[in-house]
PDB file of C-alpha atoms and ligand atoms in Angstrom:
ATOM      1  CA  MET A   1      57.919-129.078 -89.135  1.00  0.00           C
ATOM      2  CA  LEU A   2      60.869-126.954 -90.239  1.00  0.00           C
ATOM      3  CA  ARG A   3      58.764-123.850 -89.664  1.00  0.00           C
ATOM      4  CA  VAL A   4      57.940-124.979 -86.127  1.00  0.00           C
ATOM      5  CA  VAL A   5      61.631-125.459 -85.388  1.00  0.00           C
ATOM      6  CA  THR A   6      62.530-122.095 -86.950  1.00  0.00           C
ATOM      7  CA  GLU A   7      59.805-120.311 -85.031  1.00  0.00           C
ATOM      8  CA  PHE A   8      60.853-122.029 -81.830  1.00  0.00           C
ATOM      9  CA  ALA A   9      64.389-120.735 -82.382  1.00  0.00           C
ATOM     10  CA  ARG A  10      62.987-117.241 -82.985  1.00  0.00           C
ATOM     11  CA  ASN A  11      60.908-117.419 -79.841  1.00  0.00           C
ATOM     12  CA  VAL A  12      64.023-118.293 -77.870  1.00  0.00           C
ATOM     13  CA  THR A  13      65.809-115.368 -79.558  1.00  0.00           C
ATOM     14  CA  HIS A  14      63.016-113.053 -78.410  1.00  0.00           C
ATOM     15  CA  LEU A  15      63.295-114.323 -74.870  1.00  0.00           C
ATOM     16  CA  LEU A  16      67.046-113.716 -74.882  1.00  0.00           C
ATOM     17  CA  TYR A  17      66.968-110.445 -76.835  1.00  0.00           C
ATOM     18  CA  PRO A  18      63.548-108.864 -76.318  1.00  0.00           C
ATOM     19  CA  ASN A  19      64.507-105.609 -78.053  1.00  0.00           C
ATOM     20  CA  THR A  20      64.278-106.938 -81.567  1.00  0.00           C
ATOM     21  CA  CYS A  21      61.667-106.251 -84.244  1.00  0.00           C
ATOM     22  CA  LEU A  22      58.711-108.580 -83.698  1.00  0.00           C
ATOM     23  CA  ILE A  23      58.460-109.178 -87.443  1.00  0.00           C
ATOM     24  CA  CYS A  24      62.049-109.417 -88.772  1.00  0.00           C
ATOM     25  CA  ASP A  25      64.269-109.756 -85.641  1.00  0.00           C
ATOM     26  CA  THR A  26      66.337-106.643 -86.457  1.00  0.00           C
ATOM     27  CA  PRO A  27      67.907-105.554 -83.172  1.00  0.00           C
ATOM     28  CA  GLU A  28      66.762-102.267 -81.723  1.00  0.00           C
ATOM     29  CA  GLY A  29      69.209 -99.520 -82.601  1.00  0.00           C
ATOM     30  CA  GLY A  30      69.874-101.011 -86.038  1.00  0.00           C
ATOM     31  CA  THR A  31      66.912 -99.104 -87.430  1.00  0.00           C
ATOM     32  CA  ALA A  32      64.362 -96.771 -85.870  1.00  0.00           C
ATOM     33  CA  PHE A  33      61.683 -98.600 -83.894  1.00  0.00           C
ATOM     34  CA  ARG A  34      58.021 -97.828 -83.648  1.00  0.00           C
ATOM     35  CA  HIS A  35      56.115 -99.743 -81.010  1.00  0.00           C
ATOM     36  CA  GLY A  36      57.908-103.085 -81.255  1.00  0.00           C
ATOM     37  CA  VAL A  37      58.549-103.217 -84.985  1.00  0.00           C
ATOM     38  CA  CYS A  38      61.365-101.622 -86.990  1.00  0.00           C
ATOM     39  CA  SER A  39      60.559 -98.735 -89.299  1.00  0.00           C
ATOM     40  CA  ASP A  40      61.038-100.880 -92.431  1.00  0.00           C
ATOM     41  CA  CYS A  41      58.492-103.430 -91.236  1.00  0.00           C
ATOM     42  CA  HIS A  42      56.143-100.706 -90.034  1.00  0.00           C
ATOM     43  CA  ARG A  43      56.214 -99.055 -93.454  1.00  0.00           C
ATOM     44  CA  ALA A  44      55.816-102.348 -95.334  1.00  0.00           C
ATOM     45  CA  VAL A  45      52.874-103.509 -93.207  1.00  0.00           C
ATOM     46  CA  THR A  46      50.983-100.210 -93.273  1.00  0.00           C
ATOM     47  CA  THR A  47      51.482 -99.434 -96.973  1.00  0.00           C
ATOM     48  CA  ASP A  48      49.130-101.184 -99.381  1.00  0.00           C
ATOM     49  CA  THR A  49      50.456-100.218-102.786  1.00  0.00           C
ATOM     50  CA  LEU A  50      47.769-102.185-104.626  1.00  0.00           C
ATOM     51  CA  LEU A  51      44.112-101.370-105.148  1.00  0.00           C
ATOM     52  CA  ALA A  52      41.564-103.520-103.346  1.00  0.00           C
ATOM     53  CA  CYS A  53      37.980-104.386-104.257  1.00  0.00           C
ATOM     54  CA  PRO A  54      35.670-102.558-101.787  1.00  0.00           C
ATOM     55  CA  TRP A  55      33.360-105.610-101.616  1.00  0.00           C
ATOM     56  CA  CYS A  56      35.764-108.535-101.139  1.00  0.00           C
ATOM     57  CA  ALA A  57      39.144-106.787-100.518  1.00  0.00           C
ATOM     58  CA  ASP A  58      40.843-108.811-103.269  1.00  0.00           C
ATOM     59  CA  THR A  59      43.585-107.096-105.266  1.00  0.00           C
ATOM     60  CA  ILE A  60      42.250-105.485-108.437  1.00  0.00           C
ATOM     61  CA  GLY A  61      43.766-103.816-111.478  1.00  0.00           C
ATOM     62  CA  PRO A  62      43.960-100.004-111.772  1.00  0.00           C
ATOM     63  CA  HIS A  63      40.995 -99.597-114.114  1.00  0.00           C
ATOM     64  CA  SER A  64      38.664-102.281-112.751  1.00  0.00           C
ATOM     65  CA  ASP A  65      34.957-101.530-112.600  1.00  0.00           C
ATOM     66  CA  THR A  66      33.923-102.511-109.080  1.00  0.00           C
ATOM     67  CA  SER A  67      30.484-100.881-109.071  1.00  0.00           C
ATOM     68  CA  LYS A  68      28.931-104.354-108.732  1.00  0.00           C
ATOM     69  CA  GLY A  69      32.031-106.128-107.381  1.00  0.00           C
ATOM     70  CA  CYS A  70      35.301-107.228-108.978  1.00  0.00           C
ATOM     71  CA  MET A  71      35.723-110.106-111.425  1.00  0.00           C
ATOM     72  CA  ALA A  72      36.159-112.504-108.500  1.00  0.00           C
ATOM     73  CA  CYS A  73      33.147-111.494-106.389  1.00  0.00           C
ATOM     74  CA  ARG A  74      30.623-110.020-108.814  1.00  0.00           C
ATOM     75  CA  ASP A  75      28.543-113.199-109.022  1.00  0.00           C
ATOM     76  CA  ALA A  76      29.440-114.607-105.609  1.00  0.00           C
ATOM     77  CA  ALA A  77      27.177-114.549-102.548  1.00  0.00           C
ATOM     78  CA  LEU A  78      29.790-113.223-100.129  1.00  0.00           C
ATOM     79  CA  GLY A  79      27.557-113.123 -97.044  1.00  0.00           C
ATOM     80  CA  PHE A  80      29.154-109.881 -95.804  1.00  0.00           C
ATOM     81  CA  ASP A  81      28.440-106.455 -97.321  1.00  0.00           C
ATOM     82  CA  SER A  82      31.889-104.998 -97.871  1.00  0.00           C
ATOM     83  CA  ALA A  83      35.464-105.620 -96.774  1.00  0.00           C
ATOM     84  CA  PHE A  84      38.602-103.796 -95.623  1.00  0.00           C
ATOM     85  CA  ARG A  85      42.130-105.141 -95.555  1.00  0.00           C
ATOM     86  CA  LEU A  86      45.387-103.840 -94.199  1.00  0.00           C
ATOM     87  CA  GLY A  87      47.136-105.314 -97.233  1.00  0.00           C
ATOM     88  CA  PRO A  88      47.645-108.336 -99.465  1.00  0.00           C
ATOM     89  CA  TYR A  89      48.939-111.616 -97.973  1.00  0.00           C
ATOM     90  CA  ASP A  90      52.499-111.070 -99.088  1.00  0.00           C
ATOM     91  CA  GLY A  91      55.959-110.015 -97.906  1.00  0.00           C
ATOM     92  CA  LYS A  92      56.287-108.583 -94.395  1.00  0.00           C
ATOM     93  CA  LEU A  93      52.544-108.645 -93.722  1.00  0.00           C
ATOM     94  CA  ARG A  94      52.483-112.371 -94.498  1.00  0.00           C
ATOM     95  CA  ASP A  95      55.510-112.889 -92.215  1.00  0.00           C
ATOM     96  CA  ALA A  96      53.745-110.928 -89.477  1.00  0.00           C
ATOM     97  CA  VAL A  97      50.483-112.884 -89.776  1.00  0.00           C
ATOM     98  CA  LEU A  98      52.334-116.221 -89.671  1.00  0.00           C
ATOM     99  CA  ARG A  99      54.240-115.102 -86.590  1.00  0.00           C
ATOM    100  CA  THR A 100      51.081-114.275 -84.662  1.00  0.00           C
ATOM    101  CA  LYS A 101      50.357-118.008 -84.774  1.00  0.00           C
ATOM    102  CA  PHE A 102      53.720-118.944 -83.233  1.00  0.00           C
ATOM    103  CA  LEU A 103      54.926-116.136 -80.994  1.00  0.00           C
ATOM    104  CA  PRO A 104      53.853-116.600 -77.397  1.00  0.00           C
ATOM    105  CA  GLY A 105      51.377-113.988 -76.190  1.00  0.00           C
ATOM    106  CA  GLU A 106      49.308-111.425 -77.977  1.00  0.00           C
ATOM    107  CA  GLY A 107      51.970-108.729 -78.438  1.00  0.00           C
ATOM    108  CA  LEU A 108      52.339-108.883 -82.203  1.00  0.00           C
ATOM    109  CA  ALA A 109      48.602-109.405 -82.873  1.00  0.00           C
ATOM    110  CA  ASP A 110      47.868-106.374 -80.653  1.00  0.00           C
ATOM    111  CA  LEU A 111      50.416-104.323 -82.568  1.00  0.00           C
ATOM    112  CA  LEU A 112      48.961-105.330 -85.915  1.00  0.00           C
ATOM    113  CA  GLY A 113      45.485-104.387 -84.676  1.00  0.00           C
ATOM    114  CA  ARG A 114      46.800-100.951 -83.682  1.00  0.00           C
ATOM    115  CA  MET A 115      48.569-100.505 -87.036  1.00  0.00           C
ATOM    116  CA  PHE A 116      45.333-101.523 -88.789  1.00  0.00           C
ATOM    117  CA  ALA A 117      43.446 -98.817 -86.845  1.00  0.00           C
ATOM    118  CA  GLU A 118      46.177 -96.234 -87.431  1.00  0.00           C
ATOM    119  CA  THR A 119      46.063 -96.884 -91.196  1.00  0.00           C
ATOM    120  CA  LYS A 120      42.373 -97.533 -91.912  1.00  0.00           C
ATOM    121  CA  ALA A 121      40.366 -95.956 -89.077  1.00  0.00           C
ATOM    122  CA  ASP A 122      38.995 -93.087 -91.170  1.00  0.00           C
ATOM    123  CA  ALA A 123      37.798 -95.371 -93.968  1.00  0.00           C
ATOM    124  CA  ILE A 124      36.262 -97.880 -91.556  1.00  0.00           C
ATOM    125  CA  ARG A 125      34.578 -95.117 -89.495  1.00  0.00           C
ATOM    126  CA  ALA A 126      32.823 -93.973 -92.669  1.00  0.00           C
ATOM    127  CA  ALA A 127      31.116 -97.400 -92.716  1.00  0.00           C
ATOM    128  CA  GLU A 128      29.281 -96.393 -89.488  1.00  0.00           C
ATOM    129  CA  ILE A 129      30.004 -99.463 -87.394  1.00  0.00           C
ATOM    130  CA  ASP A 130      28.068-100.087 -84.142  1.00  0.00           C
ATOM    131  CA  LEU A 131      30.184-102.883 -82.719  1.00  0.00           C
ATOM    132  CA  VAL A 132      33.229-105.025 -83.456  1.00  0.00           C
ATOM    133  CA  ALA A 133      33.370-108.838 -83.251  1.00  0.00           C
ATOM    134  CA  SER A 134      35.984-111.408 -84.266  1.00  0.00           C
ATOM    135  CA  VAL A 135      35.816-114.808 -85.948  1.00  0.00           C
ATOM    136  CA  PRO A 136      36.070-117.279 -83.044  1.00  0.00           C
ATOM    137  CA  LEU A 137      38.466-120.197 -82.824  1.00  0.00           C
ATOM    138  CA  HIS A 138      37.214-123.549 -81.613  1.00  0.00           C
ATOM    139  CA  TRP A 139      38.025-123.757 -77.875  1.00  0.00           C
ATOM    140  CA  TRP A 140      40.481-126.567 -78.487  1.00  0.00           C
ATOM    141  CA  ARG A 141      42.507-124.609 -81.061  1.00  0.00           C
ATOM    142  CA  LYS A 142      42.409-121.522 -78.855  1.00  0.00           C
ATOM    143  CA  TRP A 143      43.679-123.575 -75.930  1.00  0.00           C
ATOM    144  CA  VAL A 144      46.535-125.018 -78.000  1.00  0.00           C
ATOM    145  CA  ARG A 145      47.559-121.581 -79.305  1.00  0.00           C
ATOM    146  CA  GLY A 146      46.956-119.810 -76.020  1.00  0.00           C
ATOM    147  CA  TYR A 147      44.872-117.034 -77.532  1.00  0.00           C
ATOM    148  CA  ASN A 148      42.823-116.105 -80.596  1.00  0.00           C
ATOM    149  CA  GLN A 149      44.837-113.742 -82.779  1.00  0.00           C
ATOM    150  CA  ALA A 150      41.677-112.446 -84.512  1.00  0.00           C
ATOM    151  CA  GLU A 151      40.292-111.444 -81.102  1.00  0.00           C
ATOM    152  CA  ALA A 152      43.485-109.563 -80.194  1.00  0.00           C
ATOM    153  CA  ILE A 153      43.459-107.730 -83.540  1.00  0.00           C
ATOM    154  CA  ALA A 154      39.742-106.912 -83.181  1.00  0.00           C
ATOM    155  CA  ARG A 155      40.125-105.561 -79.639  1.00  0.00           C
ATOM    156  CA  GLU A 156      42.861-103.119 -80.674  1.00  0.00           C
ATOM    157  CA  LEU A 157      41.107-102.142 -83.889  1.00  0.00           C
ATOM    158  CA  ALA A 158      37.887-101.425 -81.956  1.00  0.00           C
ATOM    159  CA  ALA A 159      39.826 -99.310 -79.444  1.00  0.00           C
ATOM    160  CA  GLY A 160      41.344 -97.309 -82.313  1.00  0.00           C
ATOM    161  CA  LEU A 161      37.873 -96.780 -83.808  1.00  0.00           C
ATOM    162  CA  SER A 162      36.299 -95.962 -80.400  1.00  0.00           C
ATOM    163  CA  VAL A 163      33.636 -98.587 -81.123  1.00  0.00           C
ATOM    164  CA  PRO A 164      32.735-101.299 -78.556  1.00  0.00           C
ATOM    165  CA  PHE A 165      34.325-104.721 -79.006  1.00  0.00           C
ATOM    166  CA  VAL A 166      32.103-107.648 -77.986  1.00  0.00           C
ATOM    167  CA  PRO A 167      34.538-110.476 -77.173  1.00  0.00           C
ATOM    168  CA  ARG A 168      32.210-113.449 -76.789  1.00  0.00           C
ATOM    169  CA  LEU A 169      29.536-112.588 -79.309  1.00  0.00           C
ATOM    170  CA  LEU A 170      30.205-115.748 -81.319  1.00  0.00           C
ATOM    171  CA  ARG A 171      31.175-119.352 -80.641  1.00  0.00           C
ATOM    172  CA  ARG A 172      32.662-121.959 -82.922  1.00  0.00           C
ATOM    173  CA  VAL A 173      30.636-125.053 -82.155  1.00  0.00           C
ATOM    174  CA  LYS A 174      32.192-127.364 -84.723  1.00  0.00           C
ATOM    175  CA  TYR A 175      35.853-128.305 -84.912  1.00  0.00           C
ATOM    176  CA  THR A 176      36.536-127.909 -88.610  1.00  0.00           C
ATOM    177  CA  PRO A 177      39.717-128.954 -90.352  1.00  0.00           C
ATOM    178  CA  GLN A 178      41.849-126.067 -91.629  1.00  0.00           C
ATOM    179  CA  GLN A 179      40.351-124.465 -94.712  1.00  0.00           C
ATOM    180  CA  VAL A 180      42.447-126.159 -97.399  1.00  0.00           C
ATOM    181  CA  GLN A 181      39.648-127.172 -99.767  1.00  0.00           C
ATOM    182  CA  PRO A 182      40.356-126.015-103.300  1.00  0.00           C
ATOM    183  CA  THR A 183      37.002-124.452-104.175  1.00  0.00           C
ATOM    184  CA  ARG A 184      34.793-121.804-102.610  1.00  0.00           C
ATOM    185  CA  GLU A 185      31.883-124.305-102.516  1.00  0.00           C
ATOM    186  CA  ALA A 186      33.921-126.943-100.654  1.00  0.00           C
ATOM    187  CA  ARG A 187      35.189-124.340 -98.178  1.00  0.00           C
ATOM    188  CA  ARG A 188      31.695-123.064 -97.607  1.00  0.00           C
ATOM    189  CA  GLU A 189      30.483-126.613 -96.928  1.00  0.00           C
ATOM    190  CA  ASN A 190      33.386-127.135 -94.472  1.00  0.00           C
ATOM    191  CA  VAL A 191      32.297-124.230 -92.216  1.00  0.00           C
ATOM    192  CA  LYS A 192      28.531-124.661 -92.564  1.00  0.00           C
ATOM    193  CA  GLY A 193      26.871-124.769 -89.137  1.00  0.00           C
ATOM    194  CA  ALA A 194      30.206-124.115 -87.394  1.00  0.00           C
ATOM    195  CA  PHE A 195      29.203-120.842 -85.679  1.00  0.00           C
ATOM    196  CA  ARG A 196      26.586-119.662 -83.205  1.00  0.00           C
ATOM    197  CA  VAL A 197      25.707-116.239 -81.858  1.00  0.00           C
ATOM    198  CA  SER A 198      25.765-116.181 -78.056  1.00  0.00           C
ATOM    199  CA  ARG A 199      22.401-116.284 -76.350  1.00  0.00           C
ATOM    200  CA  GLY A 200      21.037-112.891 -75.367  1.00  0.00           C
ATOM    201  CA  ALA A 201      23.025-110.936 -77.979  1.00  0.00           C
ATOM    202  CA  LYS A 202      21.078-107.882 -79.146  1.00  0.00           C
ATOM    203  CA  LEU A 203      21.972-107.421 -82.783  1.00  0.00           C
ATOM    204  CA  ALA A 204      18.760-106.087 -84.321  1.00  0.00           C
ATOM    205  CA  GLY A 205      19.569-103.389 -86.861  1.00  0.00           C
ATOM    206  CA  LYS A 206      23.269-103.281 -85.910  1.00  0.00           C
ATOM    207  CA  SER A 207      26.203-102.774 -88.264  1.00  0.00           C
ATOM    208  CA  ILE A 208      28.971-105.140 -87.254  1.00  0.00           C
ATOM    209  CA  LEU A 209      32.650-105.049 -88.131  1.00  0.00           C
ATOM    210  CA  LEU A 210      33.749-108.693 -88.294  1.00  0.00           C
ATOM    211  CA  VAL A 211      37.506-109.169 -87.878  1.00  0.00           C
ATOM    212  CA  ASP A 212      39.772-112.046 -88.897  1.00  0.00           C
ATOM    213  CA  ASP A 213      43.493-112.302 -89.584  1.00  0.00           C
ATOM    214  CA  VAL A 214      43.378-113.654 -93.146  1.00  0.00           C
ATOM    215  CA  MET A 215      40.727-113.957 -95.842  1.00  0.00           C
ATOM    216  CA  THR A 216      41.242-116.494 -98.610  1.00  0.00           C
ATOM    217  CA  THR A 217      37.940-117.135-100.393  1.00  0.00           C
ATOM    218  CA  GLY A 218      35.897-115.383 -97.706  1.00  0.00           C
ATOM    219  CA  SER A 219      33.819-118.482 -96.946  1.00  0.00           C
ATOM    220  CA  THR A 220      34.492-118.404 -93.172  1.00  0.00           C
ATOM    221  CA  LEU A 221      33.712-114.682 -92.887  1.00  0.00           C
ATOM    222  CA  GLY A 222      30.681-115.214 -95.128  1.00  0.00           C
ATOM    223  CA  GLU A 223      29.310-117.996 -92.942  1.00  0.00           C
ATOM    224  CA  VAL A 224      29.781-115.946 -89.735  1.00  0.00           C
ATOM    225  CA  ALA A 225      28.144-112.944 -91.448  1.00  0.00           C
ATOM    226  CA  ARG A 226      25.126-115.066 -92.380  1.00  0.00           C
ATOM    227  CA  VAL A 227      24.813-116.245 -88.755  1.00  0.00           C
ATOM    228  CA  LEU A 228      25.001-112.631 -87.507  1.00  0.00           C
ATOM    229  CA  LYS A 229      22.347-111.549 -89.989  1.00  0.00           C
ATOM    230  CA  ALA A 230      20.096-114.459 -89.038  1.00  0.00           C
ATOM    231  CA  ALA A 231      20.378-113.085 -85.478  1.00  0.00           C
ATOM    232  CA  GLY A 232      19.184-109.659 -86.646  1.00  0.00           C
ATOM    233  CA  ALA A 233      22.327-107.776 -87.747  1.00  0.00           C
ATOM    234  CA  ALA A 234      21.570-105.268 -90.500  1.00  0.00           C
ATOM    235  CA  ARG A 235      25.041-105.133 -92.012  1.00  0.00           C
ATOM    236  CA  VAL A 236      28.315-107.017 -91.658  1.00  0.00           C
ATOM    237  CA  VAL A 237      31.557-105.429 -92.800  1.00  0.00           C
ATOM    238  CA  ALA A 238      34.624-107.685 -92.926  1.00  0.00           C
ATOM    239  CA  ALA A 239      38.055-106.460 -91.809  1.00  0.00           C
ATOM    240  CA  VAL A 240      41.135-108.617 -92.327  1.00  0.00           C
ATOM    241  CA  LEU A 241      44.816-107.965 -91.872  1.00  0.00           C
ATOM    242  CA  ALA A 242      45.716-109.795 -95.044  1.00  0.00           C
ATOM    243  CA  ARG A 243      43.867-110.859 -98.162  1.00  0.00           C
ATOM    244  CA  ARG A 244      45.190-113.858-100.066  1.00  0.00           C
TER     245      ARG A 244
HETATM  246 ZN1   ZN B 301      61.424-105.404 -88.798  1.00  0.00          ZN
HETATM  247 ZN1   ZN B 302      35.636-108.230-105.159  1.00  0.00          ZN
END
């Protein structure tokens, strides 16, 4: 509740003073601005100082052997084939992700999608992606929020990669409670049967970049990846702004 009130106050601040950093509210002129965010936030969000597992994007130690996955994913059936992240779910990136859920409009999510492309485009291009899709929200949640932040991020990321974005490739057919279950198994059960590929989608042999804002255990992305593969996709690569 307190967060809602705080975010409401921030939203009002943005309406009154639009020239402030979308992530930290620093007024323009206080520090150099780059497309809507101050230079400090830009640097923090686009600099991942930690190593990430190439399979599940979780943070790993400097000398980890990830040839068959990290300690966390080695024996797990992820559902997707590999994963990219902009950074860990921490600090300014965490602030930014939380704000995309409260700020009106898609401005910040768009910006984060562009920063993701700017930072990771070369690495993602090497994965030879044919098309980009995003994890869908249930229509009710999308209506309440006004937009799907994952879709906004995916659209901008796809534009940066020069790969087509397919906006309505997937539907969420089950309204699932927020993923707060403690274990991977319980989370996987929670999203089972929640997604469908749209009729007429031609996915045979395609490599798909599947975008979401946050990955926690990867069970949502894994379930969507399994649905895409059942519809013919050859490979599903996950891309998330932040990895918990
Ligand atoms: Zn800032
Ligand atoms: Zn891993």
